[in-house]
């Protein structure tokens, strides 16, 4: 019996490692099947011997803890013996005996499925934090043992002190019995404290080595898990781009795809290809991680996409409005006019990103479709302006500000006045000021007064003479070709003068000379008066006195 007890334990190979080999065996393999059967018989024999040895140990053991451990070992051995017997029967018969047994009904539990999905990620995270958690536990243990050791040492000192002070033999006898017990307690606690401190020191040394070898760890990550991630995301992007290219090629040949307002069936087909491309890309990413057998990355990816799907479920009502808009069935239609941030735009296309265009600004905008929800478009007239000016135009605001447009954008308009002063307006504010664009032709109005001595000629020969003089001056100064019309008319009979008005229309090319021409017309009118000896009146006051009685 003693010889059997000291006999080294028989090494039993795990049935799970051989199970696939047994399942793949078939009766047609002849010698291989017989060799497997012989190996299984030897395995069953070894297991039975191990069970016998364990039973003998169990009978002779007097420790409850040891009995419990031996009983657990017997349970494992019995399970292995049962599996070996089942494998023997399966290989010998060539069929699966379990098909004749009543199958247990498997019920689906989403909690169990979720646990199985989260298990690899949780295990990986626990493994990553195992060292830190173990160090924290050791530090707490060292702190507890330090307090206990101090308390035990204090107890021993108190006992030694009382032993020397007491003269009562009974008290001394009891203290003599207590002292070794407390000394053992102190020794045991200090041993545990030293072991915990030693283990913590080893972990800290390993951390130092790990920090020094961090470069190797990074290289190892990119060689394995980082490589899998790169391949997976590359596959995702390649699939997306491939579908995008195929969609463009397909829509380039389909009739009606290039129209300003595409037919509804093409819009539905476009949405289908977008959804299908995203689903295919996700499947490709998951397939790469599955092929790499990296269950941590795979489970994290599945959790990520499940979270995205849950978020999408919450946003379904808003997404329905966006789908209607993409199908050109919402409040915004392709080819119509829309006001966005105070500026009119033409809707070129509706998609995940909507394309807007302003012909006057020559500017395109790419707006996410969610930002377009709530806006309304309308058909437009071909003569409607898209912006009151363009870069390089001369504008006037309330007749006071005369400046050139230096730059335009969705956010701001920059003006530069004669002399170089620059002013920047927010675009919406600039539009609210209703600027007048002088670069698209403009008119000049200059009033001029003459003396009442010309009353007989003021409506006939005087306007004609003044017009001819002004026309001559325009030609001499190079403005004649750009003057669209010139008119001199009688305006009114004023209190001190007979007023004429000079009306002139010019092309937009002379917009920069607007103020200069206004001053020039006043100058030329004076010169015409000098040439024709016309009096220019000044404000007069006439005083009428009552008649005197000479009688």
Short mmCIF file of C-alpha atoms in Angstrom, two decimals, residues 129-506:
data_model
loop_
_atom_site.label_atom_id
_atom_site.label_comp_id
_atom_site.label_asym_id
_atom_site.label_seq_id
_atom_site.Cartn_x
_atom_site.Cartn_y
_atom_site.Cartn_z
CA UNK A 129 -5.30 45.13 -15.42
CA UNK A 130 -4.31 41.98 -13.50
CA UNK A 131 -0.84 43.24 -12.59
CA UNK A 132 -2.10 46.62 -11.39
CA UNK A 133 -4.91 45.05 -9.39
CA UNK A 134 -2.50 42.53 -7.85
CA UNK A 135 -0.09 45.32 -6.83
CA UNK A 136 -2.93 47.27 -5.28
CA UNK A 137 -4.05 44.16 -3.38
CA UNK A 138 -0.49 43.53 -2.14
CA UNK A 139 -0.17 47.11 -0.92
CA UNK A 140 -3.43 46.79 1.00
CA UNK A 141 -2.28 43.43 2.44
CA UNK A 142 1.09 44.90 3.51
CA UNK A 143 -0.71 47.78 5.20
CA UNK A 144 -3.00 45.37 7.10
CA UNK A 145 -0.12 43.06 8.09
CA UNK A 146 1.94 46.04 9.28
CA UNK A 147 -0.87 47.13 11.59
CA UNK A 148 -1.38 43.55 12.84
CA UNK A 149 2.36 43.04 13.41
CA UNK A 150 2.55 46.27 15.38
CA UNK A 151 -0.43 45.21 17.49
CA UNK A 152 1.01 41.73 18.11
CA UNK A 153 4.41 43.20 19.05
CA UNK A 154 2.67 45.55 21.49
CA UNK A 155 0.86 42.58 23.04
CA UNK A 156 4.14 40.68 23.48
CA UNK A 157 5.79 43.68 25.10
CA UNK A 158 2.83 44.15 27.45
CA UNK A 159 3.01 40.46 28.46
CA UNK A 160 6.80 40.65 29.10
CA UNK A 161 6.34 43.80 31.13
CA UNK A 162 3.63 42.28 33.30
CA UNK A 163 5.67 39.11 33.78
CA UNK A 164 8.47 41.13 35.31
CA UNK A 165 6.17 43.23 37.45
CA UNK A 166 3.76 40.58 38.84
CA UNK A 167 4.57 38.46 41.88
CA UNK A 168 1.38 36.43 41.79
CA UNK A 169 2.35 32.89 40.71
CA UNK A 170 -1.06 32.15 39.19
CA UNK A 171 -1.00 35.30 37.03
CA UNK A 172 2.58 34.58 36.01
CA UNK A 173 1.71 30.99 35.07
CA UNK A 174 -1.16 32.13 32.81
CA UNK A 175 1.00 34.78 31.22
CA UNK A 176 3.76 32.24 30.58
CA UNK A 177 1.16 30.19 28.64
CA UNK A 178 -0.04 33.24 26.67
CA UNK A 179 3.39 34.59 25.76
CA UNK A 180 4.45 31.80 23.28
CA UNK A 181 1.08 31.99 21.54
CA UNK A 182 1.39 35.74 20.95
CA UNK A 183 5.02 35.37 19.96
CA UNK A 184 3.95 32.82 17.35
CA UNK A 185 1.22 35.18 16.17
CA UNK A 186 3.74 37.99 15.77
CA UNK A 187 6.19 35.71 13.96
CA UNK A 188 3.53 34.34 11.62
CA UNK A 189 2.26 37.82 10.72
CA UNK A 190 5.79 39.13 10.13
CA UNK A 191 6.51 36.17 7.85
CA UNK A 192 3.38 36.94 5.85
CA UNK A 193 4.37 40.62 5.75
CA UNK A 194 7.84 39.77 4.45
CA UNK A 195 6.39 37.47 1.78
CA UNK A 196 3.96 40.15 0.61
CA UNK A 197 6.77 42.74 0.52
CA UNK A 198 8.99 40.34 -1.42
CA UNK A 199 6.23 39.64 -3.95
CA UNK A 200 5.55 43.39 -4.37
CA UNK A 201 9.26 44.03 -4.96
CA UNK A 202 9.32 41.33 -7.65
CA UNK A 203 6.30 42.90 -9.39
CA UNK A 204 7.92 46.34 -9.31
CA UNK A 205 11.12 44.90 -10.77
CA UNK A 206 9.07 43.29 -13.53
CA UNK A 207 7.34 46.60 -14.16
CA UNK A 208 10.74 48.27 -14.57
CA UNK A 209 11.82 45.60 -17.03
CA UNK A 210 8.51 45.87 -18.84
CA UNK A 211 8.95 49.64 -19.15
CA UNK A 212 12.45 49.14 -20.57
CA UNK A 213 11.10 46.63 -23.05
CA UNK A 214 8.10 48.80 -24.04
CA UNK A 215 9.56 49.12 -27.54
CA UNK A 216 9.37 45.37 -27.97
CA UNK A 217 5.80 45.40 -26.67
CA UNK A 218 4.80 48.06 -29.19
CA UNK A 219 6.44 46.12 -32.01
CA UNK A 220 4.69 42.97 -30.88
CA UNK A 221 1.34 44.78 -30.86
CA UNK A 222 1.77 46.07 -34.40
CA UNK A 223 3.01 42.67 -35.50
CA UNK A 224 -0.11 40.88 -34.28
CA UNK A 225 -3.17 42.75 -33.11
CA UNK A 226 -2.25 46.06 -34.72
CA UNK A 227 -1.70 44.26 -38.03
CA UNK A 228 -5.14 42.65 -37.80
CA UNK A 229 -6.73 46.03 -37.12
CA UNK A 230 -4.92 47.63 -40.05
CA UNK A 231 -5.99 44.85 -42.41
CA UNK A 232 -9.59 44.99 -41.14
CA UNK A 233 -9.91 48.75 -41.58
CA UNK A 234 -8.18 48.57 -44.96
CA UNK A 235 -10.74 45.98 -46.05
CA UNK A 236 -13.53 48.25 -44.76
CA UNK A 237 -12.26 51.27 -46.73
CA UNK A 238 -11.52 49.25 -49.88
CA UNK A 239 -15.04 47.81 -49.93
CA UNK A 240 -16.60 51.26 -49.43
CA UNK A 241 -14.49 52.81 -52.21
CA UNK A 242 -15.14 49.87 -54.54
CA UNK A 243 -18.89 50.19 -54.14
CA UNK A 244 -18.63 53.96 -54.59
CA UNK A 245 -16.73 53.49 -57.85
CA UNK A 246 -19.17 50.86 -59.09
CA UNK A 247 -22.10 53.13 -58.21
CA UNK A 248 -20.58 56.01 -60.18
CA UNK A 249 -19.94 53.78 -63.19
CA UNK A 250 -23.48 52.41 -63.03
CA UNK A 251 -25.11 55.82 -62.70
CA UNK A 252 -23.00 57.19 -65.54
CA UNK A 253 -24.73 54.83 -67.99
CA UNK A 254 -28.26 54.68 -66.53
CA UNK A 255 -30.74 56.92 -68.36
CA UNK A 256 -31.91 59.90 -66.36
CA UNK A 257 -29.05 59.74 -63.82
CA UNK A 258 -27.56 63.05 -64.98
CA UNK A 259 -30.79 65.02 -64.93
CA UNK A 260 -31.18 67.93 -62.53
CA UNK A 261 -34.04 66.07 -60.85
CA UNK A 262 -33.35 62.34 -60.94
CA UNK A 263 -36.26 59.85 -61.16
CA UNK A 264 -37.47 58.23 -57.95
CA UNK A 265 -36.28 54.72 -58.92
CA UNK A 266 -32.70 55.99 -59.33
CA UNK A 267 -32.83 57.63 -55.92
CA UNK A 268 -34.06 54.38 -54.32
CA UNK A 269 -31.28 52.49 -56.12
CA UNK A 270 -28.74 55.01 -54.86
CA UNK A 271 -29.88 54.58 -51.24
CA UNK A 272 -29.82 50.79 -51.64
CA UNK A 273 -26.21 50.84 -52.87
CA UNK A 274 -25.15 53.10 -49.99
CA UNK A 275 -26.72 50.84 -47.35
CA UNK A 276 -25.44 47.68 -49.04
CA UNK A 277 -21.90 49.08 -49.28
CA UNK A 278 -21.82 49.91 -45.55
CA UNK A 279 -23.20 46.50 -44.58
CA UNK A 280 -20.70 44.74 -46.87
CA UNK A 281 -17.82 46.77 -45.45
CA UNK A 282 -18.83 45.89 -41.88
CA UNK A 283 -19.09 42.19 -42.82
CA UNK A 284 -15.64 42.38 -44.44
CA UNK A 285 -14.14 43.93 -41.31
CA UNK A 286 -15.71 41.27 -39.09
CA UNK A 287 -14.59 38.47 -41.46
CA UNK A 288 -10.96 39.63 -41.26
CA UNK A 289 -11.03 39.60 -37.44
CA UNK A 290 -12.80 36.21 -37.45
CA UNK A 291 -10.16 34.76 -39.78
CA UNK A 292 -7.42 36.12 -37.52
CA UNK A 293 -9.18 34.42 -34.54
CA UNK A 294 -8.72 37.50 -32.41
CA UNK A 295 -11.84 37.14 -30.28
CA UNK A 296 -11.12 40.24 -28.23
CA UNK A 297 -11.07 42.54 -31.25
CA UNK A 298 -14.00 40.69 -32.77
CA UNK A 299 -16.17 41.01 -29.67
CA UNK A 300 -15.23 44.69 -29.24
CA UNK A 301 -16.12 45.35 -32.88
CA UNK A 302 -19.49 43.60 -32.51
CA UNK A 303 -20.22 45.56 -29.35
CA UNK A 304 -19.32 48.80 -31.15
CA UNK A 305 -21.65 48.10 -34.06
CA UNK A 306 -24.42 46.94 -31.73
CA UNK A 307 -24.10 50.24 -29.88
CA UNK A 308 -24.26 52.14 -33.15
CA UNK A 309 -27.33 50.15 -34.16
CA UNK A 310 -28.98 50.99 -30.84
CA UNK A 311 -28.20 54.68 -31.35
CA UNK A 312 -29.64 54.55 -34.85
CA UNK A 313 -32.83 53.03 -33.47
CA UNK A 314 -33.28 56.09 -31.27
CA UNK A 315 -32.82 58.41 -34.28
CA UNK A 316 -35.21 56.61 -36.64
CA UNK A 317 -37.89 59.38 -36.76
CA UNK A 318 -35.31 61.96 -37.77
CA UNK A 319 -33.70 59.53 -40.22
CA UNK A 320 -37.07 59.00 -41.89
CA UNK A 321 -37.20 62.73 -42.71
CA UNK A 322 -33.69 62.50 -44.13
CA UNK A 323 -34.61 59.46 -46.26
CA UNK A 324 -37.61 61.35 -47.67
CA UNK A 325 -35.31 64.26 -48.48
CA UNK A 326 -32.79 61.98 -50.27
CA UNK A 327 -35.68 60.53 -52.28
CA UNK A 328 -36.55 64.11 -53.32
CA UNK A 329 -39.92 63.79 -51.57
CA UNK A 330 -39.31 66.16 -48.66
CA UNK A 331 -39.50 69.90 -48.13
CA UNK A 332 -36.30 70.40 -50.16
CA UNK A 333 -36.07 69.43 -53.84
CA UNK A 334 -33.11 69.26 -56.19
CA UNK A 335 -32.80 72.13 -58.66
CA UNK A 336 -34.76 74.56 -56.46
CA UNK A 337 -33.75 77.67 -54.51
CA UNK A 338 -33.15 77.61 -50.77
CA UNK A 339 -32.00 80.23 -48.26
CA UNK A 340 -29.24 78.94 -45.97
CA UNK A 341 -27.67 81.29 -43.38
CA UNK A 342 -29.36 84.25 -45.06
CA UNK A 343 -27.84 83.55 -48.52
CA UNK A 344 -29.79 82.02 -51.44
CA UNK A 345 -28.43 78.75 -52.84
CA UNK A 346 -29.34 76.34 -55.61
CA UNK A 347 -29.81 72.72 -54.46
CA UNK A 348 -27.57 70.68 -56.76
CA UNK A 349 -27.92 67.25 -55.10
CA UNK A 350 -29.47 65.67 -52.02
CA UNK A 351 -27.54 62.89 -50.35
CA UNK A 352 -25.81 62.12 -47.07
CA UNK A 353 -23.98 65.37 -47.81
CA UNK A 354 -26.08 67.89 -49.76
CA UNK A 355 -24.38 70.04 -52.41
CA UNK A 356 -25.44 73.69 -52.68
CA UNK A 357 -24.25 76.20 -55.28
CA UNK A 358 -24.47 79.98 -55.57
CA UNK A 359 -23.90 81.07 -59.21
CA UNK A 360 -23.12 84.69 -58.26
CA UNK A 361 -20.54 83.75 -55.66
CA UNK A 362 -19.23 80.83 -57.69
CA UNK A 363 -19.13 78.90 -54.42
CA UNK A 364 -20.15 75.32 -53.51
CA UNK A 365 -21.22 74.14 -50.06
CA UNK A 366 -21.28 70.57 -48.72
CA UNK A 367 -23.83 70.40 -45.90
CA UNK A 368 -24.72 67.29 -43.81
CA UNK A 369 -28.30 66.31 -44.54
CA UNK A 370 -29.28 66.53 -40.85
CA UNK A 371 -28.54 70.29 -41.00
CA UNK A 372 -31.02 70.63 -43.87
CA UNK A 373 -33.99 69.20 -41.97
CA UNK A 374 -36.62 71.92 -41.43
CA UNK A 375 -35.60 74.08 -44.40
CA UNK A 376 -37.87 74.68 -47.40
CA UNK A 377 -36.93 75.17 -51.06
CA UNK A 378 -38.95 76.68 -53.94
CA UNK A 379 -38.73 76.94 -57.73
CA UNK A 380 -36.95 80.06 -58.93
CA UNK A 381 -37.14 82.43 -61.88
CA UNK A 382 -34.16 82.57 -64.21
CA UNK A 383 -33.97 86.37 -63.74
CA UNK A 384 -33.75 86.19 -59.93
CA UNK A 385 -30.42 87.46 -58.59
CA UNK A 386 -28.39 85.07 -56.42
CA UNK A 387 -26.38 87.84 -54.76
CA UNK A 388 -26.40 91.65 -55.11
CA UNK A 389 -22.75 91.81 -56.16
CA UNK A 390 -19.63 89.85 -56.96
CA UNK A 391 -15.95 90.31 -56.24
CA UNK A 392 -14.61 93.47 -57.86
CA UNK A 393 -17.98 95.27 -58.07
CA UNK A 394 -18.45 98.84 -56.84
CA UNK A 395 -21.35 99.29 -54.45
CA UNK A 396 -23.04 102.11 -52.59
CA UNK A 397 -24.87 101.83 -49.28
CA UNK A 398 -27.45 104.56 -48.59
CA UNK A 399 -25.49 106.91 -50.87
CA UNK A 400 -22.90 107.35 -48.11
CA UNK A 401 -20.55 104.40 -48.41
CA UNK A 402 -18.89 104.02 -51.82
CA UNK A 403 -16.57 101.01 -51.94
CA UNK A 404 -15.29 98.08 -53.96
CA UNK A 405 -16.04 94.45 -53.02
CA UNK A 406 -12.67 92.88 -52.09
CA UNK A 407 -13.85 89.40 -51.06
CA UNK A 408 -17.04 87.40 -50.61
CA UNK A 409 -17.85 84.28 -48.61
CA UNK A 410 -20.70 82.63 -46.77
CA UNK A 411 -19.56 84.24 -43.52
CA UNK A 412 -18.43 87.77 -44.47
CA UNK A 413 -18.12 90.48 -47.15
CA UNK A 414 -15.02 92.71 -47.25
CA UNK A 415 -15.27 96.22 -48.77
CA UNK A 416 -12.43 98.61 -49.59
CA UNK A 417 -13.18 102.31 -50.00
CA UNK A 418 -11.27 104.86 -52.05
CA UNK A 419 -8.19 105.61 -49.99
CA UNK A 420 -7.81 102.01 -48.83
CA UNK A 421 -10.06 101.79 -45.74
CA UNK A 422 -11.42 98.26 -45.42
CA UNK A 423 -14.68 97.27 -43.76
CA UNK A 424 -15.92 93.72 -43.07
CA UNK A 425 -19.62 92.95 -42.75
CA UNK A 426 -21.25 89.65 -41.80
CA UNK A 427 -22.93 88.42 -44.97
CA UNK A 428 -26.43 88.48 -43.50
CA UNK A 429 -25.87 92.06 -42.22
CA UNK A 430 -24.52 93.15 -45.60
CA UNK A 431 -27.61 91.83 -47.39
CA UNK A 432 -29.82 93.62 -44.87
CA UNK A 433 -28.25 96.97 -45.85
CA UNK A 434 -29.66 96.62 -49.42
CA UNK A 435 -26.46 97.71 -51.23
CA UNK A 436 -26.74 99.33 -54.69
CA UNK A 437 -24.49 97.70 -57.29
CA UNK A 438 -22.95 100.44 -59.48
CA UNK A 439 -21.08 97.94 -61.64
CA UNK A 440 -24.33 97.01 -63.37
CA UNK A 441 -24.91 100.55 -64.81
CA UNK A 442 -25.86 103.58 -62.72
CA UNK A 443 -27.23 107.10 -63.05
CA UNK A 444 -26.10 110.55 -61.91
CA UNK A 445 -28.42 113.41 -61.00
CA UNK A 446 -26.97 116.91 -60.64
CA UNK A 447 -29.29 119.92 -60.02
CA UNK A 448 -28.11 123.38 -61.16
CA UNK A 449 -29.70 126.83 -60.79
CA UNK A 450 -29.63 129.87 -63.18
CA UNK A 451 -30.74 133.47 -62.87
CA UNK A 452 -34.32 134.67 -63.53
CA UNK A 453 -32.87 136.83 -66.31
CA UNK A 454 -32.92 133.68 -68.45
CA UNK A 455 -36.62 133.05 -67.84
CA UNK A 456 -37.51 133.37 -71.54
CA UNK A 457 -34.90 130.77 -72.62
CA UNK A 458 -34.78 128.43 -69.60
CA UNK A 459 -37.07 125.80 -71.13
CA UNK A 460 -35.80 125.94 -74.73
CA UNK A 461 -32.32 126.99 -75.78
CA UNK A 462 -30.58 126.90 -72.37
CA UNK A 463 -31.06 123.12 -71.75
CA UNK A 464 -30.00 122.36 -75.31
CA UNK A 465 -26.88 124.53 -75.05
CA UNK A 466 -25.93 123.01 -71.67
CA UNK A 467 -26.47 119.43 -72.94
CA UNK A 468 -24.28 120.03 -76.01
CA UNK A 469 -21.55 121.52 -73.80
CA UNK A 470 -21.67 118.59 -71.35
CA UNK A 471 -21.60 116.02 -74.17
CA UNK A 472 -18.53 117.71 -75.61
CA UNK A 473 -16.80 117.59 -72.19
CA UNK A 474 -17.65 113.89 -71.79
CA UNK A 475 -16.08 113.11 -75.15
CA UNK A 476 -13.00 115.17 -74.36
CA UNK A 477 -12.44 113.34 -71.05
CA UNK A 478 -13.02 109.86 -72.49
CA UNK A 479 -16.44 109.20 -70.93
CA UNK A 480 -18.51 109.62 -74.10
CA UNK A 481 -18.56 105.96 -75.14
CA UNK A 482 -19.61 104.82 -71.66
CA UNK A 483 -22.42 107.36 -71.31
CA UNK A 484 -25.66 105.58 -72.15
CA UNK A 485 -27.82 108.70 -72.05
CA UNK A 486 -27.54 112.40 -71.18
CA UNK A 487 -30.52 114.65 -70.48
CA UNK A 488 -30.88 118.26 -69.25
CA UNK A 489 -34.39 119.18 -68.12
CA UNK A 490 -36.10 122.08 -66.35
CA UNK A 491 -36.65 121.07 -62.74
CA UNK A 492 -38.43 123.91 -60.93
CA UNK A 493 -38.71 127.63 -60.37
CA UNK A 494 -37.00 128.17 -57.07
CA UNK A 495 -37.18 131.10 -54.69
CA UNK A 496 -33.96 132.62 -56.02
CA UNK A 497 -33.20 130.63 -59.20
CA UNK A 498 -34.58 128.68 -62.10
CA UNK A 499 -33.35 125.11 -61.49
CA UNK A 500 -32.25 122.62 -64.13
CA UNK A 501 -31.34 118.98 -63.56
CA UNK A 502 -28.62 117.01 -65.37
CA UNK A 503 -29.49 113.28 -65.73
CA UNK A 504 -26.78 110.92 -67.02
CA UNK A 505 -26.68 107.10 -67.24
CA UNK A 506 -23.32 105.31 -67.41
#
